Amino acid sequence: MSQGSSQSARPADGVHRVVVIVDENSNPFELGCATEVFGLRRPEVGRDLYDFRLCSPEPGVLMRDGFFTLTGVAGLEAADTADTLIVPNRPDIEVPRRPAVLEAVQRAHARGARLVGFCSGAFTLAEAGVLDGRRATAHWQWADSFRARFPSVRLEPDVLFVDDGDILTAAGSAAALDLGLHVVRRDHGAEVANAVSRRLVFAAHRDGGQRQFVERPVPDRPDESLAPLLAWAQERLDAPLTVADLAARAAVSPATLHRRFRAQLGTTPLAWLTGERLALACRLIERGEPRMETVARRSGLGTAANLRALMHRETGISPSVYRQRFGPGASQTV
């Protein structure tokens, strides 16, 4: 498996550079997630979103369980050019990371690069010392081990991902896609993130605060799919829909609806509805709607004050800043 370019200079067009460190026994799935989200050309949005590189401390890296050897990628020095550095993850969490890898992570953090850890990548970040006093998540299966080794990290083991500003961590393998799309949404807005998710045939938005899917007994009879109900609700986000309305549409009790949402989406009906309305509000702002009261009304969020509060809670910025960043005429680089 070969990566085309190993050049280390920042791209001339200023496109945000994402670099993935691949180390011995790294998981191919998370590497594939990073490549799918950040490494592909995006004709569906009319421009390339990122400059993407793989790098490794060795010329040839044996991937997990010896499935294949990765060759032809850049040397570890490429990590020093990253705007976003994705750190290596691997299943052997008790084996210390190479000092050269940890030093590359430390240098990236010191110069202000964004750091991302998928699954056991949180162990790499913690070993490098950049998570001390910070929020992070890791796979629920390794939560006790992580806490024992890194007590100074504020571990949140029951969420899909944690965005702590310049350091982001995803709980498990599939959550790498959730976090990757979250990063795209943060960098380029909801419209572009939706286009990328459609290309992936993956849910456009699962909030990071949703609970991880931990081991539970398999039900004797699986719940019916929520897809028809979700599609019905998405066409009526501007209406005063309530959880009771959703339950009535599905012809079940609110308690049963909650159980189905938890089982199938890992969230509650109200949280899902609020997330969909906020995503619609972001799209309306990106498409040029200047009046926040109109955005709030058309997205079902009610008032501009409620829109501002929810957007700040979920994105960390106000609607006006979001419009400057992602609205018509905004800069297309990050």
mmCIF file of C-alpha atoms in Angstrom:
data_model
loop_
_atom_site.group_PDB
_atom_site.id
_atom_site.type_symbol
_atom_site.label_atom_id
_atom_site.label_comp_id
_atom_site.label_asym_id
_atom_site.label_seq_id
_atom_site.Cartn_x
_atom_site.Cartn_y
_atom_site.Cartn_z
ATOM 1 C CA MET A 1 0.000 0.000 0.000
ATOM 2 C CA SER A 2 1.574 3.244 -1.076
ATOM 3 C CA GLN A 3 1.025 6.931 -0.402
ATOM 4 C CA GLY A 4 1.721 9.057 -3.443
ATOM 5 C CA SER A 5 3.650 11.996 -2.039
ATOM 6 C CA SER A 6 6.009 12.465 0.859
ATOM 7 C CA GLN A 7 6.774 16.134 0.332
ATOM 8 C CA SER A 8 6.940 18.076 3.591
ATOM 9 C CA ALA A 9 6.338 21.662 2.501
ATOM 10 C CA ARG A 10 2.984 23.257 3.280
ATOM 11 C CA PRO A 11 0.725 23.235 0.182
ATOM 12 C CA ALA A 12 1.029 26.369 -1.903
ATOM 13 C CA ASP A 13 -2.756 26.913 -1.892
ATOM 14 C CA GLY A 14 -2.889 26.924 1.923
ATOM 15 C CA VAL A 15 -5.229 23.936 2.190
ATOM 16 C CA HIS A 16 -5.362 22.498 5.701
ATOM 17 C CA ARG A 17 -2.915 19.604 5.983
ATOM 18 C CA VAL A 18 -3.962 16.415 7.763
ATOM 19 C CA VAL A 19 -1.185 13.961 8.588
ATOM 20 C CA VAL A 20 -1.734 10.470 9.995
ATOM 21 C CA ILE A 21 1.049 8.710 11.885
ATOM 22 C CA VAL A 22 0.982 4.972 11.206
ATOM 23 C CA ASP A 23 2.970 2.824 13.612
ATOM 24 C CA GLU A 24 3.585 -0.885 14.045
ATOM 25 C CA ASN A 25 0.377 -2.886 14.632
ATOM 26 C CA SER A 26 -1.894 0.062 13.794
ATOM 27 C CA ASN A 27 -5.498 -0.774 12.952
ATOM 28 C CA PRO A 28 -6.327 -0.654 9.226
ATOM 29 C CA PHE A 29 -9.951 0.330 9.877
ATOM 30 C CA GLU A 30 -9.177 3.649 11.570
ATOM 31 C CA LEU A 31 -6.580 4.360 8.897
ATOM 32 C CA GLY A 32 -9.290 3.732 6.307
ATOM 33 C CA CYS A 33 -11.688 6.070 8.148
ATOM 34 C CA ALA A 34 -9.123 8.872 8.119
ATOM 35 C CA THR A 35 -8.417 8.299 4.429
ATOM 36 C CA GLU A 36 -12.108 8.247 3.499
ATOM 37 C CA VAL A 37 -12.947 11.440 5.380
ATOM 38 C CA PHE A 38 -9.820 13.538 4.818
ATOM 39 C CA GLY A 39 -7.912 11.963 1.947
ATOM 40 C CA LEU A 40 -10.322 11.708 -0.987
ATOM 41 C CA ARG A 41 -10.993 14.303 -3.642
ATOM 42 C CA ARG A 42 -14.401 15.922 -3.236
ATOM 43 C CA PRO A 43 -15.973 16.633 -6.630
ATOM 44 C CA GLU A 44 -19.347 16.667 -4.874
ATOM 45 C CA VAL A 45 -18.375 19.923 -3.114
ATOM 46 C CA GLY A 46 -16.319 21.354 -5.971
ATOM 47 C CA ARG A 47 -12.980 21.571 -4.169
ATOM 48 C CA ASP A 48 -10.468 19.587 -2.159
ATOM 49 C CA LEU A 49 -11.028 19.996 1.571
ATOM 50 C CA TYR A 50 -7.665 18.828 2.892
ATOM 51 C CA ASP A 51 -4.131 18.001 1.903
ATOM 52 C CA PHE A 52 -3.648 14.474 3.257
ATOM 53 C CA ARG A 53 -0.469 12.577 4.118
ATOM 54 C CA LEU A 54 0.499 9.340 5.828
ATOM 55 C CA CYS A 55 3.791 9.075 7.660
ATOM 56 C CA SER A 56 5.622 6.470 9.676
ATOM 57 C CA PRO A 57 8.778 6.124 11.774
ATOM 58 C CA GLU A 58 9.874 3.188 9.614
ATOM 59 C CA PRO A 59 10.032 2.681 5.810
ATOM 60 C CA GLY A 60 7.793 -0.374 6.164
ATOM 61 C CA VAL A 61 5.126 -0.790 8.859
ATOM 62 C CA LEU A 62 3.561 -4.132 9.696
ATOM 63 C CA MET A 63 -0.139 -3.477 10.264
ATOM 64 C CA ARG A 64 -2.315 -5.182 12.855
ATOM 65 C CA ASP A 65 -1.782 -8.944 13.194
ATOM 66 C CA GLY A 66 0.520 -8.886 10.170
ATOM 67 C CA PHE A 67 -2.333 -8.474 7.683
ATOM 68 C CA PHE A 68 -0.132 -6.407 5.368
ATOM 69 C CA THR A 69 2.868 -4.096 5.348
ATOM 70 C CA LEU A 70 2.439 -0.392 4.640
ATOM 71 C CA THR A 71 5.268 1.049 2.525
ATOM 72 C CA GLY A 72 6.045 4.093 0.433
ATOM 73 C CA VAL A 73 4.775 6.710 2.903
ATOM 74 C CA ALA A 74 6.504 9.807 4.202
ATOM 75 C CA GLY A 75 8.950 9.708 7.071
ATOM 76 C CA LEU A 76 7.952 10.831 10.551
ATOM 77 C CA GLU A 77 9.250 14.326 9.807
ATOM 78 C CA ALA A 78 6.027 14.910 7.841
ATOM 79 C CA ALA A 79 4.222 15.124 11.179
ATOM 80 C CA ASP A 80 5.991 18.447 11.722
ATOM 81 C CA THR A 81 4.043 19.932 8.782
ATOM 82 C CA ALA A 82 0.568 18.939 10.022
ATOM 83 C CA ASP A 83 -2.204 21.377 10.841
ATOM 84 C CA THR A 84 -4.125 18.358 12.139
ATOM 85 C CA LEU A 85 -2.176 15.336 13.346
ATOM 86 C CA ILE A 86 -3.968 12.002 13.745
ATOM 87 C CA VAL A 87 -1.999 9.838 16.147
ATOM 88 C CA PRO A 88 -1.525 6.054 15.839
ATOM 89 C CA ASN A 89 -3.916 3.647 17.498
ATOM 90 C CA ARG A 90 -3.438 -0.054 18.024
ATOM 91 C CA PRO A 91 -4.879 -2.890 20.122
ATOM 92 C CA ASP A 92 -1.763 -3.552 22.231
ATOM 93 C CA ILE A 93 -2.512 -0.730 24.642
ATOM 94 C CA GLU A 94 -0.024 -1.904 27.279
ATOM 95 C CA VAL A 95 2.968 -1.636 24.924
ATOM 96 C CA PRO A 96 4.615 1.803 25.160
ATOM 97 C CA ARG A 97 4.643 3.928 22.002
ATOM 98 C CA ARG A 98 7.943 4.696 20.327
ATOM 99 C CA PRO A 99 9.695 7.744 21.833
ATOM 100 C CA ALA A 100 10.038 9.242 18.342
ATOM 101 C CA VAL A 101 6.246 9.094 17.864
ATOM 102 C CA LEU A 102 5.547 10.639 21.265
ATOM 103 C CA GLU A 103 8.052 13.409 20.563
ATOM 104 C CA ALA A 104 6.353 14.157 17.229
ATOM 105 C CA VAL A 105 3.017 14.456 19.042
ATOM 106 C CA GLN A 106 4.550 16.750 21.653
ATOM 107 C CA ARG A 107 6.097 18.992 18.998
ATOM 108 C CA ALA A 108 2.801 19.237 17.124
ATOM 109 C CA HIS A 109 0.967 20.189 20.301
ATOM 110 C CA ALA A 110 3.599 22.779 21.234
ATOM 111 C CA ARG A 111 3.239 24.574 17.901
ATOM 112 C CA GLY A 112 -0.568 24.607 18.057
ATOM 113 C CA ALA A 113 -1.534 21.789 15.704
ATOM 114 C CA ARG A 114 -4.861 20.057 16.253
ATOM 115 C CA LEU A 115 -4.486 16.503 17.599
ATOM 116 C CA VAL A 116 -6.921 13.669 16.927
ATOM 117 C CA GLY A 117 -6.974 10.208 18.486
ATOM 118 C CA PHE A 118 -9.203 7.423 17.183
ATOM 119 C CA CYS A 119 -10.073 4.622 19.640
ATOM 120 C CA SER A 120 -6.862 3.580 21.417
ATOM 121 C CA GLY A 121 -5.179 6.677 19.986
ATOM 122 C CA ALA A 122 -6.158 8.293 23.291
ATOM 123 C CA PHE A 123 -3.437 6.170 24.900
ATOM 124 C CA THR A 124 -0.874 7.679 22.516
ATOM 125 C CA LEU A 125 -1.974 11.209 23.401
ATOM 126 C CA ALA A 126 -1.946 10.435 27.112
ATOM 127 C CA GLU A 127 1.518 8.849 26.901
ATOM 128 C CA ALA A 128 2.752 11.998 25.192
ATOM 129 C CA GLY A 129 1.489 13.993 28.181
ATOM 130 C CA VAL A 130 -0.754 16.305 26.178
ATOM 131 C CA LEU A 131 -3.997 15.097 27.816
ATOM 132 C CA ASP A 132 -3.099 15.937 31.413
ATOM 133 C CA GLY A 133 -6.021 17.837 32.900
ATOM 134 C CA ARG A 134 -7.947 17.543 29.634
ATOM 135 C CA ARG A 135 -11.165 15.804 28.598
ATOM 136 C CA ALA A 136 -10.927 12.675 26.456
ATOM 137 C CA THR A 137 -12.688 9.429 25.675
ATOM 138 C CA ALA A 138 -11.620 5.899 24.850
ATOM 139 C CA HIS A 139 -13.313 2.610 24.097
ATOM 140 C CA TRP A 140 -15.465 1.491 27.051
ATOM 141 C CA GLN A 141 -13.598 -1.838 27.151
ATOM 142 C CA TRP A 142 -10.364 -0.055 28.073
ATOM 143 C CA ALA A 143 -11.773 2.588 30.415
ATOM 144 C CA ASP A 144 -10.488 1.007 33.638
ATOM 145 C CA SER A 145 -7.017 0.469 32.195
ATOM 146 C CA PHE A 146 -6.897 4.042 30.903
ATOM 147 C CA ARG A 147 -7.941 5.519 34.265
ATOM 148 C CA ALA A 148 -5.370 3.428 36.112
ATOM 149 C CA ARG A 149 -2.523 4.531 33.836
ATOM 150 C CA PHE A 150 -3.546 8.158 33.307
ATOM 151 C CA PRO A 151 -5.429 9.418 36.392
ATOM 152 C CA SER A 152 -4.827 13.079 35.485
ATOM 153 C CA VAL A 153 -6.935 12.772 32.307
ATOM 154 C CA ARG A 154 -10.659 13.537 32.628
ATOM 155 C CA LEU A 155 -11.934 10.402 30.906
ATOM 156 C CA GLU A 156 -15.518 10.362 29.583
ATOM 157 C CA PRO A 157 -15.949 6.694 28.641
ATOM 158 C CA ASP A 158 -19.652 6.668 27.776
ATOM 159 C CA VAL A 159 -19.675 9.074 24.800
ATOM 160 C CA LEU A 160 -18.888 8.658 21.107
ATOM 161 C CA PHE A 161 -16.271 11.397 20.947
ATOM 162 C CA VAL A 162 -14.939 14.382 22.846
ATOM 163 C CA ASP A 163 -14.069 17.718 21.259
ATOM 164 C CA ASP A 164 -11.795 19.528 23.697
ATOM 165 C CA GLY A 165 -10.811 22.258 21.286
ATOM 166 C CA ASP A 166 -7.364 21.450 19.925
ATOM 167 C CA ILE A 167 -7.469 17.793 21.056
ATOM 168 C CA LEU A 168 -10.257 15.452 19.910
ATOM 169 C CA THR A 169 -10.724 11.777 20.725
ATOM 170 C CA ALA A 170 -13.133 9.123 19.440
ATOM 171 C CA ALA A 171 -14.282 6.192 21.561
ATOM 172 C CA GLY A 172 -14.158 3.309 19.114
ATOM 173 C CA SER A 173 -13.541 2.267 15.556
ATOM 174 C CA ALA A 174 -16.883 3.331 14.048
ATOM 175 C CA ALA A 175 -16.871 6.501 16.162
ATOM 176 C CA ALA A 176 -13.809 7.537 14.144
ATOM 177 C CA LEU A 177 -16.221 8.318 11.301
ATOM 178 C CA ASP A 178 -18.442 10.327 13.647
ATOM 179 C CA LEU A 179 -15.481 12.347 14.845
ATOM 180 C CA GLY A 180 -14.097 12.748 11.330
ATOM 181 C CA LEU A 181 -17.392 14.170 10.091
ATOM 182 C CA HIS A 182 -17.546 16.403 13.157
ATOM 183 C CA VAL A 183 -14.145 17.819 12.217
ATOM 184 C CA VAL A 184 -15.313 18.419 8.633
ATOM 185 C CA ARG A 185 -18.437 20.138 9.989
ATOM 186 C CA ARG A 186 -16.313 22.289 12.278
ATOM 187 C CA ASP A 187 -13.934 23.231 9.452
ATOM 188 C CA HIS A 188 -16.295 23.562 6.503
ATOM 189 C CA GLY A 189 -19.880 23.706 7.794
ATOM 190 C CA ALA A 190 -22.894 21.419 7.871
ATOM 191 C CA GLU A 191 -23.576 21.464 4.121
ATOM 192 C CA VAL A 192 -20.136 20.130 3.236
ATOM 193 C CA ALA A 193 -20.219 17.592 6.074
ATOM 194 C CA ASN A 194 -23.565 16.328 4.788
ATOM 195 C CA ALA A 195 -22.108 15.924 1.302
ATOM 196 C CA VAL A 196 -19.197 13.919 2.698
ATOM 197 C CA SER A 197 -21.551 11.743 4.766
ATOM 198 C CA ARG A 198 -23.684 11.024 1.707
ATOM 199 C CA ARG A 199 -20.551 9.919 -0.141
ATOM 200 C CA LEU A 200 -19.778 7.612 2.790
ATOM 201 C CA VAL A 201 -23.416 6.444 3.052
ATOM 202 C CA PHE A 202 -23.099 7.206 6.755
ATOM 203 C CA ALA A 203 -25.209 9.153 9.252
ATOM 204 C CA ALA A 204 -24.476 12.842 8.795
ATOM 205 C CA HIS A 205 -24.540 13.633 12.486
ATOM 206 C CA ARG A 206 -24.419 11.614 15.670
ATOM 207 C CA ASP A 207 -23.758 13.967 18.542
ATOM 208 C CA GLY A 208 -20.578 13.247 20.465
ATOM 209 C CA GLY A 209 -22.516 13.085 23.709
ATOM 210 C CA GLN A 210 -24.416 9.988 22.653
ATOM 211 C CA ARG A 211 -23.623 6.900 24.650
ATOM 212 C CA GLN A 212 -21.342 4.187 23.318
ATOM 213 C CA PHE A 213 -22.943 0.921 22.306
ATOM 214 C CA VAL A 214 -21.772 -1.385 25.075
ATOM 215 C CA GLU A 215 -22.459 -5.072 25.502
ATOM 216 C CA ARG A 216 -26.128 -5.867 26.099
ATOM 217 C CA PRO A 217 -28.338 -8.919 25.591
ATOM 218 C CA VAL A 218 -29.720 -9.374 22.079
ATOM 219 C CA PRO A 219 -33.537 -8.936 22.180
ATOM 220 C CA ASP A 220 -35.720 -11.845 21.155
ATOM 221 C CA ARG A 221 -37.421 -9.639 18.569
ATOM 222 C CA PRO A 222 -35.575 -6.665 17.054
ATOM 223 C CA ASP A 223 -37.285 -3.291 17.141
ATOM 224 C CA GLU A 224 -38.745 -2.014 13.910
ATOM 225 C CA SER A 225 -36.578 0.401 11.965
ATOM 226 C CA LEU A 226 -36.898 4.070 12.867
ATOM 227 C CA ALA A 227 -35.999 5.127 9.310
ATOM 228 C CA PRO A 228 -39.585 5.929 8.155
ATOM 229 C CA LEU A 229 -40.247 7.952 11.310
ATOM 230 C CA LEU A 230 -36.979 9.865 10.994
ATOM 231 C CA ALA A 231 -37.678 10.694 7.353
ATOM 232 C CA TRP A 232 -41.203 11.883 8.269
ATOM 233 C CA ALA A 233 -39.878 14.097 11.064
ATOM 234 C CA GLN A 234 -37.067 15.554 8.937
ATOM 235 C CA GLU A 235 -39.658 16.900 6.514
ATOM 236 C CA ARG A 236 -41.468 18.672 9.373
ATOM 237 C CA LEU A 237 -38.696 20.163 11.476
ATOM 238 C CA ASP A 238 -40.305 23.611 11.325
ATOM 239 C CA ALA A 239 -43.485 22.242 12.918
ATOM 240 C CA PRO A 240 -43.922 22.119 16.714
ATOM 241 C CA LEU A 241 -43.094 18.412 16.878
ATOM 242 C CA THR A 242 -42.833 16.811 20.302
ATOM 243 C CA VAL A 243 -41.735 13.393 21.501
ATOM 244 C CA ALA A 244 -45.419 12.593 21.950
ATOM 245 C CA ASP A 245 -46.009 13.467 18.280
ATOM 246 C CA LEU A 246 -43.194 11.141 17.215
ATOM 247 C CA ALA A 247 -44.557 8.349 19.401
ATOM 248 C CA ALA A 248 -48.060 8.813 17.994
ATOM 249 C CA ARG A 249 -46.716 8.694 14.441
ATOM 250 C CA ALA A 250 -44.861 5.458 15.247
ATOM 251 C CA ALA A 251 -47.981 4.114 17.002
ATOM 252 C CA VAL A 252 -46.054 3.321 20.175
ATOM 253 C CA SER A 253 -45.876 4.765 23.664
ATOM 254 C CA PRO A 254 -43.267 7.465 24.448
ATOM 255 C CA ALA A 255 -41.448 4.938 26.669
ATOM 256 C CA THR A 256 -41.229 2.426 23.824
ATOM 257 C CA LEU A 257 -40.031 5.152 21.464
ATOM 258 C CA HIS A 258 -37.277 6.074 23.913
ATOM 259 C CA ARG A 259 -36.150 2.453 24.071
ATOM 260 C CA ARG A 260 -36.026 2.210 20.277
ATOM 261 C CA PHE A 261 -34.052 5.431 19.925
ATOM 262 C CA ARG A 262 -31.580 4.259 22.554
ATOM 263 C CA ALA A 263 -31.207 0.854 20.933
ATOM 264 C CA GLN A 264 -30.932 2.032 17.320
ATOM 265 C CA LEU A 265 -29.397 5.517 17.549
ATOM 266 C CA GLY A 266 -27.845 5.648 21.014
ATOM 267 C CA THR A 267 -29.696 8.840 21.888
ATOM 268 C CA THR A 268 -33.128 10.113 22.956
ATOM 269 C CA PRO A 269 -35.917 11.313 20.649
ATOM 270 C CA LEU A 270 -35.614 14.864 21.989
ATOM 271 C CA ALA A 271 -31.836 14.983 21.559
ATOM 272 C CA TRP A 272 -32.139 13.630 18.008
ATOM 273 C CA LEU A 273 -34.845 16.162 17.136
ATOM 274 C CA THR A 274 -32.809 19.048 18.551
ATOM 275 C CA GLY A 275 -29.707 17.906 16.656
ATOM 276 C CA GLU A 276 -31.610 17.696 13.361
ATOM 277 C CA ARG A 277 -33.073 21.173 13.883
ATOM 278 C CA LEU A 278 -29.679 22.649 14.658
ATOM 279 C CA ALA A 279 -28.196 21.003 11.554
ATOM 280 C CA LEU A 280 -31.006 22.534 9.476
ATOM 281 C CA ALA A 281 -30.351 25.941 11.047
ATOM 282 C CA CYS A 282 -26.681 25.666 10.073
ATOM 283 C CA ARG A 283 -27.625 24.836 6.484
ATOM 284 C CA LEU A 284 -29.995 27.808 6.315
ATOM 285 C CA ILE A 285 -27.245 30.133 7.512
ATOM 286 C CA GLU A 286 -24.797 28.665 4.999
ATOM 287 C CA ARG A 287 -27.319 29.216 2.204
ATOM 288 C CA GLY A 288 -27.551 32.911 3.016
ATOM 289 C CA GLU A 289 -30.560 33.456 5.286
ATOM 290 C CA PRO A 290 -29.537 36.634 7.165
ATOM 291 C CA ARG A 291 -32.330 36.830 9.760
ATOM 292 C CA MET A 292 -31.718 34.700 12.839
ATOM 293 C CA GLU A 293 -35.392 34.798 13.848
ATOM 294 C CA THR A 294 -36.263 33.312 10.448
ATOM 295 C CA VAL A 295 -33.568 30.670 10.788
ATOM 296 C CA ALA A 296 -34.878 29.757 14.235
ATOM 297 C CA ARG A 297 -38.486 29.584 13.051
ATOM 298 C CA ARG A 298 -37.795 27.578 9.883
ATOM 299 C CA SER A 299 -35.630 25.083 11.769
ATOM 300 C CA GLY A 300 -38.134 24.629 14.575
ATOM 301 C CA LEU A 301 -35.882 26.122 17.243
ATOM 302 C CA GLY A 302 -38.397 28.833 18.052
ATOM 303 C CA THR A 303 -36.456 31.974 18.906
ATOM 304 C CA ALA A 304 -33.147 33.528 17.963
ATOM 305 C CA ALA A 305 -32.116 33.343 21.627
ATOM 306 C CA ASN A 306 -32.677 29.583 21.669
ATOM 307 C CA LEU A 307 -30.772 29.246 18.384
ATOM 308 C CA ARG A 308 -27.819 31.193 19.790
ATOM 309 C CA ALA A 309 -27.744 29.134 22.985
ATOM 310 C CA LEU A 310 -27.891 25.783 21.186
ATOM 311 C CA MET A 311 -25.375 26.731 18.514
ATOM 312 C CA HIS A 312 -22.896 27.977 21.084
ATOM 313 C CA ARG A 313 -23.347 24.794 23.106
ATOM 314 C CA GLU A 314 -22.841 22.477 20.123
ATOM 315 C CA THR A 315 -20.322 24.392 17.991
ATOM 316 C CA GLY A 316 -18.707 26.794 20.444
ATOM 317 C CA ILE A 317 -19.491 29.813 18.258
ATOM 318 C CA SER A 318 -22.424 32.189 17.737
ATOM 319 C CA PRO A 319 -24.692 32.184 14.654
ATOM 320 C CA SER A 320 -23.101 35.416 13.446
ATOM 321 C CA VAL A 321 -19.592 33.935 13.651
ATOM 322 C CA TYR A 322 -20.863 30.776 11.972
ATOM 323 C CA ARG A 323 -22.236 32.911 9.117
ATOM 324 C CA GLN A 324 -18.897 34.717 8.745
ATOM 325 C CA ARG A 325 -17.091 31.378 8.626
ATOM 326 C CA PHE A 326 -19.455 29.296 6.476
ATOM 327 C CA GLY A 327 -21.983 31.644 4.884
ATOM 328 C CA PRO A 328 -21.960 32.911 1.276
ATOM 329 C CA GLY A 329 -18.649 34.540 0.443
ATOM 330 C CA ALA A 330 -16.804 33.037 3.402
ATOM 331 C CA SER A 331 -13.241 31.873 2.963
ATOM 332 C CA GLN A 332 -13.001 28.255 1.819
ATOM 333 C CA THR A 333 -9.750 27.400 3.622
ATOM 334 C CA VAL A 334 -9.249 26.417 7.241
#
